[in-house]
mmCIF file of C-alpha atoms in Angstrom:
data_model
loop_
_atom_site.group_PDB
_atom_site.id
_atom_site.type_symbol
_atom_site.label_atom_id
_atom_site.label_comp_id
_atom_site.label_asym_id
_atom_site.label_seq_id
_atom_site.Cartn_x
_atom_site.Cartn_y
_atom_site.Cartn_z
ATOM 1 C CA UNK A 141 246.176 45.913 74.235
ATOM 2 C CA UNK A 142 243.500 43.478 73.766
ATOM 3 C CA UNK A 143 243.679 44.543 69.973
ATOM 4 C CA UNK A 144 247.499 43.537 69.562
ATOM 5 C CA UNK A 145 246.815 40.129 71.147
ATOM 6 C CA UNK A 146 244.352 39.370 69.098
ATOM 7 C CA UNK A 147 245.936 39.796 65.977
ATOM 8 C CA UNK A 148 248.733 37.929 67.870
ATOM 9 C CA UNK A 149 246.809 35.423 68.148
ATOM 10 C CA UNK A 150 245.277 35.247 64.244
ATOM 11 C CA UNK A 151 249.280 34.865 62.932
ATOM 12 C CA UNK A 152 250.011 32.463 65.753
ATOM 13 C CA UNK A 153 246.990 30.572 64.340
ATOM 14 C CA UNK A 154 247.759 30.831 60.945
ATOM 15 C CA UNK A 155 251.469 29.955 61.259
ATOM 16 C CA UNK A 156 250.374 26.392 62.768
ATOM 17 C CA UNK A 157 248.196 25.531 60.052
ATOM 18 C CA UNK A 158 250.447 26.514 57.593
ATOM 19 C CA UNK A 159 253.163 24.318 59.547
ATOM 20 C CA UNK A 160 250.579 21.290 60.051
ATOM 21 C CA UNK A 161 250.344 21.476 56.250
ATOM 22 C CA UNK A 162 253.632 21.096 54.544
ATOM 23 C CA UNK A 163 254.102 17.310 54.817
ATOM 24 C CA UNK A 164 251.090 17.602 52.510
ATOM 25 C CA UNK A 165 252.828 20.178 50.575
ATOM 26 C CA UNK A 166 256.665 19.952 49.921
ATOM 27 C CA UNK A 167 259.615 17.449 50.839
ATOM 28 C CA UNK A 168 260.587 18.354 54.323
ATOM 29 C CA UNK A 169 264.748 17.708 54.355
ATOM 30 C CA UNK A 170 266.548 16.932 56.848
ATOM 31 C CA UNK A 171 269.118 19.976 56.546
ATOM 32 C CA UNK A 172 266.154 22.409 56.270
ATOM 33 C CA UNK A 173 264.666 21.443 59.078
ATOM 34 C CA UNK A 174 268.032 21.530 61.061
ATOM 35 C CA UNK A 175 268.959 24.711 60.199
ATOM 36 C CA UNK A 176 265.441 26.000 60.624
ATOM 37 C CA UNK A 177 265.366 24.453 64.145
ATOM 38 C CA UNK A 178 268.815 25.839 64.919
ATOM 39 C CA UNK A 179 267.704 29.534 64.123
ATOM 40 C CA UNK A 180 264.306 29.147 66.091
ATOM 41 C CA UNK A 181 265.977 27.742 68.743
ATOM 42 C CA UNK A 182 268.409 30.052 69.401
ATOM 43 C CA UNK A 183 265.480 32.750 69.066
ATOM 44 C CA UNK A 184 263.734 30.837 71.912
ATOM 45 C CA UNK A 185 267.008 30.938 73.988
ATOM 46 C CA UNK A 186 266.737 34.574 73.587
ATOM 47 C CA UNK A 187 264.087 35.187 74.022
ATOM 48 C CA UNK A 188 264.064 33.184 77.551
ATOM 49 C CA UNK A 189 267.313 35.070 78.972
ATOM 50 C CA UNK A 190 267.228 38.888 77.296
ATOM 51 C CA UNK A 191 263.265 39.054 77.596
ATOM 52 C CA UNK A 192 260.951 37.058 79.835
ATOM 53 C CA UNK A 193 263.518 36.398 82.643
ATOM 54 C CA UNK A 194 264.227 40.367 82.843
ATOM 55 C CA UNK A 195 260.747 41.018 82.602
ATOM 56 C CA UNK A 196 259.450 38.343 85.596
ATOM 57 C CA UNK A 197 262.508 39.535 87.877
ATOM 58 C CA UNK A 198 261.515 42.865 87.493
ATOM 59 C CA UNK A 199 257.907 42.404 88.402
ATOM 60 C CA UNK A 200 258.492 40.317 91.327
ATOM 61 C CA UNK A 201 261.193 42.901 92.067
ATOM 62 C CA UNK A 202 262.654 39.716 93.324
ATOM 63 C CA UNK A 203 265.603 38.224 91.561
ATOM 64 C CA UNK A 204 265.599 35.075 94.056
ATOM 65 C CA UNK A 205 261.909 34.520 93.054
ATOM 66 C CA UNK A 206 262.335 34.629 89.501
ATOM 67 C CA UNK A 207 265.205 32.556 89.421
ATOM 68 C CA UNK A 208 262.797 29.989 91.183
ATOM 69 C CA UNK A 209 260.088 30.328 88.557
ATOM 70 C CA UNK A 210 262.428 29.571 85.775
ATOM 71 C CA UNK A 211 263.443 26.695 87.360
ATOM 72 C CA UNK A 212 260.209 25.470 87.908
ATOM 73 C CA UNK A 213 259.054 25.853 84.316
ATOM 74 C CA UNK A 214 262.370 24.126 82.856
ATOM 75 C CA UNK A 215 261.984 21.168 85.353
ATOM 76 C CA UNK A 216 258.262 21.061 84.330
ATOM 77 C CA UNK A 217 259.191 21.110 80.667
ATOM 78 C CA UNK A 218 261.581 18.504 81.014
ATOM 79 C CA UNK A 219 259.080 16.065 82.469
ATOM 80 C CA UNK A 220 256.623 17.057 80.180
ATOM 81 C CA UNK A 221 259.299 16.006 77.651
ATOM 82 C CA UNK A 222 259.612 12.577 79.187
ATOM 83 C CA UNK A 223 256.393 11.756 79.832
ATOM 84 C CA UNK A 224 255.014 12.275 76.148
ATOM 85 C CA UNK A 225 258.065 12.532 74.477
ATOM 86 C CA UNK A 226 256.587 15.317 71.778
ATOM 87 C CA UNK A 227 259.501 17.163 70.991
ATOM 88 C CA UNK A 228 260.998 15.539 67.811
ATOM 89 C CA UNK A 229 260.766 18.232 64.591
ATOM 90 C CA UNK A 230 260.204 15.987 61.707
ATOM 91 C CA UNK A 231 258.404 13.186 60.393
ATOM 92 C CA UNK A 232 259.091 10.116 62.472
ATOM 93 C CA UNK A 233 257.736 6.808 63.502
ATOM 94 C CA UNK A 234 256.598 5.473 66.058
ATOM 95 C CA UNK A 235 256.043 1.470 67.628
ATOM 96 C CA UNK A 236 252.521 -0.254 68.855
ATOM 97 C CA UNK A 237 254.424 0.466 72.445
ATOM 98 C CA UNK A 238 254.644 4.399 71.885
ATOM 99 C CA UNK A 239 258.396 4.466 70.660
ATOM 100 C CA UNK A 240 259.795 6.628 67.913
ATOM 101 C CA UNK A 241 261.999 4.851 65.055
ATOM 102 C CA UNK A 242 263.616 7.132 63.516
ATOM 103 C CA UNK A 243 264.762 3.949 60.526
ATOM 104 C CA UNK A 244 263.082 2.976 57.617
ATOM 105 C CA UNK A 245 261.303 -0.249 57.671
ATOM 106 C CA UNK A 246 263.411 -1.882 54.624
ATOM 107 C CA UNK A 247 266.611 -0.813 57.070
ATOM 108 C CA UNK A 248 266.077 -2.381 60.460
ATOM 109 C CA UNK A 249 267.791 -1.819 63.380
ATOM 110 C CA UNK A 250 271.261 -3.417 63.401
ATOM 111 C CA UNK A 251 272.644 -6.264 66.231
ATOM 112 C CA UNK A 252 276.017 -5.458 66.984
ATOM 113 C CA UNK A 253 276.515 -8.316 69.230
ATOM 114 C CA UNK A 254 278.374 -10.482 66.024
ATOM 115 C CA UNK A 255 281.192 -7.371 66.183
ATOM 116 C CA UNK A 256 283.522 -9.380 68.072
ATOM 117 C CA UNK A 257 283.206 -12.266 66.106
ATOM 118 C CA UNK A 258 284.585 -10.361 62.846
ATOM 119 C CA UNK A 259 288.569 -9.020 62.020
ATOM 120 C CA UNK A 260 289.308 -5.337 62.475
ATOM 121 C CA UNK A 261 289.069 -4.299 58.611
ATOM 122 C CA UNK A 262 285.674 -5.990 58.437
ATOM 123 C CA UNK A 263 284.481 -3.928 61.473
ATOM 124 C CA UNK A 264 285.873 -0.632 59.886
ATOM 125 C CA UNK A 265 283.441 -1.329 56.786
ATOM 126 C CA UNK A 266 280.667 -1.816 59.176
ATOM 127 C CA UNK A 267 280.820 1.373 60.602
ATOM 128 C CA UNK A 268 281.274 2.578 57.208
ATOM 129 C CA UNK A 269 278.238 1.002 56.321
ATOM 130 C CA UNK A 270 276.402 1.809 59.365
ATOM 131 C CA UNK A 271 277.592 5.273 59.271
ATOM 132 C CA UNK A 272 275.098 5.625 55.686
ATOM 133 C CA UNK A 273 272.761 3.733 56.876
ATOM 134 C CA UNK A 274 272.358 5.957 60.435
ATOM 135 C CA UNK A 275 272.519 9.128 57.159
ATOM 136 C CA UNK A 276 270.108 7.248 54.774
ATOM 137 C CA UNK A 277 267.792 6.820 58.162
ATOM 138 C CA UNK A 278 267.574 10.363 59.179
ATOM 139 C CA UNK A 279 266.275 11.426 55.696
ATOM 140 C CA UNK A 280 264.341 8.850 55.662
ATOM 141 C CA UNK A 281 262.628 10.263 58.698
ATOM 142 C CA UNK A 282 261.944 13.199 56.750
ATOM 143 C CA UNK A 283 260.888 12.195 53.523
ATOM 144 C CA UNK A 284 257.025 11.240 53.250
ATOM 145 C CA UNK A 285 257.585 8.753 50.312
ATOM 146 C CA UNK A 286 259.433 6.435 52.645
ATOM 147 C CA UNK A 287 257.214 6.812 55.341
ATOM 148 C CA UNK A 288 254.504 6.116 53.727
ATOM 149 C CA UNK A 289 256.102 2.506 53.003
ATOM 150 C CA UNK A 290 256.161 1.913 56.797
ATOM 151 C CA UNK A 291 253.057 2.998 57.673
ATOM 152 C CA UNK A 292 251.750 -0.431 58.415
ATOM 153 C CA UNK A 293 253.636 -0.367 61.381
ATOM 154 C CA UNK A 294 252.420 2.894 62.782
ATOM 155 C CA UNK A 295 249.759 2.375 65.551
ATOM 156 C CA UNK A 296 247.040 4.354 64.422
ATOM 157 C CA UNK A 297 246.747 6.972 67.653
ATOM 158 C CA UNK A 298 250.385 6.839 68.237
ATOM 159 C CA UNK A 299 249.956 10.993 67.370
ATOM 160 C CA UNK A 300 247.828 10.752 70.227
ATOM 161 C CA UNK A 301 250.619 11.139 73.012
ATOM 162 C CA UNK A 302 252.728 13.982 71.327
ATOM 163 C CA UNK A 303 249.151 16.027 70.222
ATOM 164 C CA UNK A 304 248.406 15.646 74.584
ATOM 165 C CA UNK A 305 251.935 16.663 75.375
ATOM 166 C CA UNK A 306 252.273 19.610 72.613
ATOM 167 C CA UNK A 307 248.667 20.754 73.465
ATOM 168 C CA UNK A 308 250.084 21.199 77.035
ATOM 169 C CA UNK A 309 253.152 23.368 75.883
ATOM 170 C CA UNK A 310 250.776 25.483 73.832
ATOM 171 C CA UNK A 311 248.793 26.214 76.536
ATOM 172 C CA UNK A 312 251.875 27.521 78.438
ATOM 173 C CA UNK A 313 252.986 29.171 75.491
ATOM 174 C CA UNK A 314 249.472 31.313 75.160
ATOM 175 C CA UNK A 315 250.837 32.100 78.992
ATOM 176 C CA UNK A 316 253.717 33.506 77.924
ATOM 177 C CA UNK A 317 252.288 35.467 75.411
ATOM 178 C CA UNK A 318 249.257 36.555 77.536
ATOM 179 C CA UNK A 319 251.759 37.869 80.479
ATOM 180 C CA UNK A 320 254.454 39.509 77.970
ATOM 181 C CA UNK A 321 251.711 41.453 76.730
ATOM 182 C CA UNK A 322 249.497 42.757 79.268
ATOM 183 C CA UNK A 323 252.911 43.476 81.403
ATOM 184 C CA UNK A 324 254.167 45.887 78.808
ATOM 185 C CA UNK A 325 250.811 47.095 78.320
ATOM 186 C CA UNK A 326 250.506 47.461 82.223
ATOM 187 C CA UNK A 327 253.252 50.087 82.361
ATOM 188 C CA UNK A 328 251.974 52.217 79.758
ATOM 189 C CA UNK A 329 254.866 51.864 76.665
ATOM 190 C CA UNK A 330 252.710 51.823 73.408
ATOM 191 C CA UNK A 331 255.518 53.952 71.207
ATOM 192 C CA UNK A 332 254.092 51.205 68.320
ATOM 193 C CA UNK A 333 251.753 48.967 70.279
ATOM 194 C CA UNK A 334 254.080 45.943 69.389
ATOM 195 C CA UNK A 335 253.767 44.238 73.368
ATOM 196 C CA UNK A 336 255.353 41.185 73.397
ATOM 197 C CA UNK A 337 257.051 41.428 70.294
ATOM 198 C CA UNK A 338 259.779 38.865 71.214
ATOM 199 C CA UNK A 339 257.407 36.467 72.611
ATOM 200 C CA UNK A 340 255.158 36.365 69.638
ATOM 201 C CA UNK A 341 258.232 35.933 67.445
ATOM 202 C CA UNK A 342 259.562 33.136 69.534
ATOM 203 C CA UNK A 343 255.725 31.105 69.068
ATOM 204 C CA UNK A 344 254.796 32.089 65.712
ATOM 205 C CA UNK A 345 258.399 30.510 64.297
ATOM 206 C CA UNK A 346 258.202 27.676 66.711
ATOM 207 C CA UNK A 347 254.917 26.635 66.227
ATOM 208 C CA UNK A 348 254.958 24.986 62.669
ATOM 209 C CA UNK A 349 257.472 23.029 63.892
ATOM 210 C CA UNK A 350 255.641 21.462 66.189
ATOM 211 C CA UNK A 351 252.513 21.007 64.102
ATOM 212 C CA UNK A 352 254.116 19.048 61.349
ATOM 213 C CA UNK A 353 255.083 16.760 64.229
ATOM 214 C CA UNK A 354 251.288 16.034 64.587
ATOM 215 C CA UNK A 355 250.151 15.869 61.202
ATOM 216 C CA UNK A 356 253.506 14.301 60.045
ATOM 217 C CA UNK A 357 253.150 11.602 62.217
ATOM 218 C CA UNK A 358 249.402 10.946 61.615
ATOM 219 C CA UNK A 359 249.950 11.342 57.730
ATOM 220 C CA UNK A 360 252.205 8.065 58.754
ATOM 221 C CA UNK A 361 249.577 5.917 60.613
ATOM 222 C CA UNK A 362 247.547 6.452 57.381
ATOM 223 C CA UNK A 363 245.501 9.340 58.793
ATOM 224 C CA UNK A 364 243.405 10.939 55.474
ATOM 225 C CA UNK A 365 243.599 14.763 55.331
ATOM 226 C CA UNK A 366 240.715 15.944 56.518
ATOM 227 C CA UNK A 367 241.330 13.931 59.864
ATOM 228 C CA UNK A 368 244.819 15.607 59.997
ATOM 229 C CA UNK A 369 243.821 19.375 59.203
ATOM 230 C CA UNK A 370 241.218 18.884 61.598
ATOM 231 C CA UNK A 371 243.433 17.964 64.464
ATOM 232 C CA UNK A 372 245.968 20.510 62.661
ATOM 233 C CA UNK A 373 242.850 23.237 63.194
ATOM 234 C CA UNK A 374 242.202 22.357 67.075
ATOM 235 C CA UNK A 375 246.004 22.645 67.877
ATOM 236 C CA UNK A 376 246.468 25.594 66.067
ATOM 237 C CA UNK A 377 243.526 27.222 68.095
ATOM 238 C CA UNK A 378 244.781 26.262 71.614
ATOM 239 C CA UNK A 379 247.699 29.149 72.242
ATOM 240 C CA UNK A 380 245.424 31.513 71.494
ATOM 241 C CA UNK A 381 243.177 30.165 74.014
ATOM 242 C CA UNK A 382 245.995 30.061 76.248
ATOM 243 C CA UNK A 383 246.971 33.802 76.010
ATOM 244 C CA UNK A 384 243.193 35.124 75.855
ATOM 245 C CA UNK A 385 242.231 33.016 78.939
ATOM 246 C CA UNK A 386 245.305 34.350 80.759
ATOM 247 C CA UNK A 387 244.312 37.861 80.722
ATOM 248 C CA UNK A 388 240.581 37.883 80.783
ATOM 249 C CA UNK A 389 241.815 35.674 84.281
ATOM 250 C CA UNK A 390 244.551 37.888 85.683
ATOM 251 C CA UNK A 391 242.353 40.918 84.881
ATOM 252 C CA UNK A 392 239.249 39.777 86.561
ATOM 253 C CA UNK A 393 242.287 39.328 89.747
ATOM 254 C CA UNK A 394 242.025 42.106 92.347
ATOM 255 C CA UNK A 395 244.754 43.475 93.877
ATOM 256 C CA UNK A 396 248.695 43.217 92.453
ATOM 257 C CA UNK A 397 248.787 41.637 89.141
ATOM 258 C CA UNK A 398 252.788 42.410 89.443
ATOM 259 C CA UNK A 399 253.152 39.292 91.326
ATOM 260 C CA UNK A 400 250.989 36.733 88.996
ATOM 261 C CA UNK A 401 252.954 38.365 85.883
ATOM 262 C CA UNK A 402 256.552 37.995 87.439
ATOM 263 C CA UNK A 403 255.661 34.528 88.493
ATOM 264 C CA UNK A 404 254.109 33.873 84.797
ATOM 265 C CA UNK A 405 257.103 35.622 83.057
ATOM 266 C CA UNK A 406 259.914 33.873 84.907
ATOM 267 C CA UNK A 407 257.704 30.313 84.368
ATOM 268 C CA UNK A 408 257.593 31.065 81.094
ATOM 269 C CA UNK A 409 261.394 31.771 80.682
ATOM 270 C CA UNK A 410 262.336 28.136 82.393
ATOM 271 C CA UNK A 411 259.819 26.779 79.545
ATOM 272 C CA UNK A 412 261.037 28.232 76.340
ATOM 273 C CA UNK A 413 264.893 27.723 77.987
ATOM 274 C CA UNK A 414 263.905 24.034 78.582
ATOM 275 C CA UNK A 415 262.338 23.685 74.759
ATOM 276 C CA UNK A 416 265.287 25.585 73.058
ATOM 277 C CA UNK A 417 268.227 23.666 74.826
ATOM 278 C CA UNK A 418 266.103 20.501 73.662
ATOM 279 C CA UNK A 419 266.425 21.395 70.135
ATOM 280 C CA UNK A 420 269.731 23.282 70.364
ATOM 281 C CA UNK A 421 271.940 20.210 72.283
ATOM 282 C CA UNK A 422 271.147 16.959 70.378
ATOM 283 C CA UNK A 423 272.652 18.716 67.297
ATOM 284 C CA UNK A 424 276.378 18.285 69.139
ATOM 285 C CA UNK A 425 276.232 14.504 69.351
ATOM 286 C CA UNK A 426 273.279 13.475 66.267
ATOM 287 C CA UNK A 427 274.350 15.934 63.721
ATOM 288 C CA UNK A 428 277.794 16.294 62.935
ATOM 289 C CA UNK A 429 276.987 17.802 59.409
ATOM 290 C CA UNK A 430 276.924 21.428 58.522
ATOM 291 C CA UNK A 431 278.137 23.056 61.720
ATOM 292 C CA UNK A 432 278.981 25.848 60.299
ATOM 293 C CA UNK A 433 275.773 26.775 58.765
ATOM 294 C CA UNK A 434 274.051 25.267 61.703
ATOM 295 C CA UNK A 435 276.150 27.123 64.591
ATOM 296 C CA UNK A 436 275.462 30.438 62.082
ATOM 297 C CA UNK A 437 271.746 30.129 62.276
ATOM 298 C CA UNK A 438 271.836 29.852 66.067
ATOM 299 C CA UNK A 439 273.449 32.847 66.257
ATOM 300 C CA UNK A 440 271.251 34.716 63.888
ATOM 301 C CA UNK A 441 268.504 33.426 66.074
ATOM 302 C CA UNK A 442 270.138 34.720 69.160
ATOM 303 C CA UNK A 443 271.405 37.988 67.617
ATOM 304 C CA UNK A 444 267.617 38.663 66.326
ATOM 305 C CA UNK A 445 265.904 37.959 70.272
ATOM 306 C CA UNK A 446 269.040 40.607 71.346
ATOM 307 C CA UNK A 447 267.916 43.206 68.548
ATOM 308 C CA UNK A 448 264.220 43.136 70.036
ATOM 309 C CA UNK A 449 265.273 44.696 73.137
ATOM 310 C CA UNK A 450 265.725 47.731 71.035
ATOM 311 C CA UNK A 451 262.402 47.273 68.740
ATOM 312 C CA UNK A 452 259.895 46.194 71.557
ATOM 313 C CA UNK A 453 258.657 49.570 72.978
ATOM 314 C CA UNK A 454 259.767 49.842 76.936
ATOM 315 C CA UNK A 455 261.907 46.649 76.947
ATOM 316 C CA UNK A 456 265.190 48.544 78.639
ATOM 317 C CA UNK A 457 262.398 51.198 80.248
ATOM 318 C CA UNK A 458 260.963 48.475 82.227
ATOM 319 C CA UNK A 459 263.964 46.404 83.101
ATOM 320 C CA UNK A 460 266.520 50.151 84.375
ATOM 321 C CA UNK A 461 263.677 52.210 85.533
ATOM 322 C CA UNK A 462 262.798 52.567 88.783
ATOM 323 C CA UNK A 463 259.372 51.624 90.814
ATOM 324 C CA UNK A 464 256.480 53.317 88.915
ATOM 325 C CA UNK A 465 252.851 53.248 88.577
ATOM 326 C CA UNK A 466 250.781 50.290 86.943
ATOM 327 C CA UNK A 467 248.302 51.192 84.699
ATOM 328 C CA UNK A 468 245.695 48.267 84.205
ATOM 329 C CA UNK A 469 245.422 47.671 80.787
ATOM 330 C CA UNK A 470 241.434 47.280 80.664
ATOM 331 C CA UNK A 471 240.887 50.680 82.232
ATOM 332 C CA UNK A 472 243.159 52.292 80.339
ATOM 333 C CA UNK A 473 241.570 52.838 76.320
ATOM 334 C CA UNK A 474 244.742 54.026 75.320
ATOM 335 C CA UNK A 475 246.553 51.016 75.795
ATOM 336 C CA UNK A 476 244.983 49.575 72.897
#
């Protein structure tokens, strides 16, 4: 067991730095990262309802308690969101006051208060206008070479807030992982060893995403390289931390571990629910391109997280089968 989350944990690794690095690689576009967004996040919604929910409820034994859980990891996520508002997948700006601007300097916001002063054909070419600009502003977002010509205005630790917030969601998703794992490990179904499958896919897809946020955003504020692969480096490390400290700590627990699992699994379910719908719902007012190729890749996302219960070794086991025996997975050698 502890075998399988350690190599987890390597690719989980790996994929970060490898996300934290493109900006320094290739052109990020705005349609790539859309669609790759769309297909992660409907992996993550998935993931939440045909895996970890299931999973939690069926450790508590409780489906009143989970319920709870979930809820209490999606309102925490949501504040979490608010407070350090980390969640934007791309390269954006942000103010001296913490804000993100998602326009290029040479396009400033526009003042619509003169509208009414203006006849109706004039305010139909506006909108025209403002229609390419709003288009013109969102790749700008994404493309480094204009960026770069705005960095002046980028506070120089305004990566600061979304690295806290980020580091915090990591940590909870190293939970997730940690508790996916040593619950199918617990109840002894190693056909493959793959525990936590769906979990792992859900992070190591995810978490590029949210590294070029970092590095994106300090490659803005005129960070140099080595300052943003190092920060790239410590984030990358901290869901691995997350999932190793969760079972060295539930192990060293005496007594039921059922209960601290359920209550992890179900959190953990509110948390990637919470983080998918925030990817997954701005698309239907922001992003009225490519909805066909967008609404395809959530479905391919959620399709995939369905096809797991049938890969990850004693998913439908653990969730029809009756009360059985725990096995703890440090005792037991063979769990590995």
């Amino acid at each position: 067991m502890f075998l399988i989350l350690l190599i987890y944990c390597a690719v989980i690794a790996l994929s970060s730095l490898m996300g934290g690095a493109l900006p320094q690689l290739i052109r990020l576009t705005h349609n790539r990262m859309q669609v790759i967004t769309s297909a992660v996040g409907g992996l993550m919604l998935g993931i939440a309802l045909y895996h970890l929910l299931p999973h939690g409820v069926y450790e508590l034994e409780d489906l009143d308690r989970g319920i709870w859980w979930m809820v209490m990891g999606l309102i925490a996520t949501f504040f979490l969101l608010r407070m350090f508002h980390f969640h934007d997948h791309g390269v954006a700006e942000v103010d001296s006051d913490g804000y993100h601007l998602q326009h290029d300097c040479a396009h400033p916001p526009h003042d619509h208060d003169h509208d009414h002063d203006h006849d109706h054909d004039h305010d139909h070419d506006h909108d025209h206008d403002h229609d390419h600009d709003h288009d013109h502003d969102q790749r700008a977002s994404l493309n480094p070479a204009i960026t770069d010509e705005c960095g002046k205005h980028t506070h120089r630790l305004s990566w600061l807030g979304i690295f806290v917030g980020l580091s915090i969601h990591s940590l909870i998703d190293g939970l997730a992982l940690g508790a996916s794992v040593q619950a199918s490990a617990a109840h002894g179904y190693s056909s493959v060893g793959l525990y936590g499958l769906g979990t792992f896919l859900a992070i190591v897809l995810h978490k590029p995403l949210d590294a070029v946020s970092i590095t994106s955003l300090m490659r803005t504020a005129g960070w140099s390289k080595p300052a943003q692969n190092l920060v790239n480096l410590a984030y990358a490390l901290i869901c691995p931390l997350g999932a190793i400290l969760f079972v060295l700590g539930v192990s060293s627990v005496g007594g039921d571990q059922r209960v601290i699992m359920g209550c992890a699994l179900s959190f953990s379910a509110g948390v990637f629910l919470s983080i998918a719908l925030s990817d997954l719902l701005p698309e239907l007012e922001f992003h009225t391109h490519d909805r066909g190729k967008l609404s395809a890749a959530l479905l391919i996302g959620l399709a995939l997280a369905y096809a797991l219960i049938f890969i990850e070794p004693g998913h439908r086991q653990m969730v029809e089968a009756p009360d059985e025996e725990i096995v703890s997975p440090v005792d037991d050698s063979s769990a590995e």
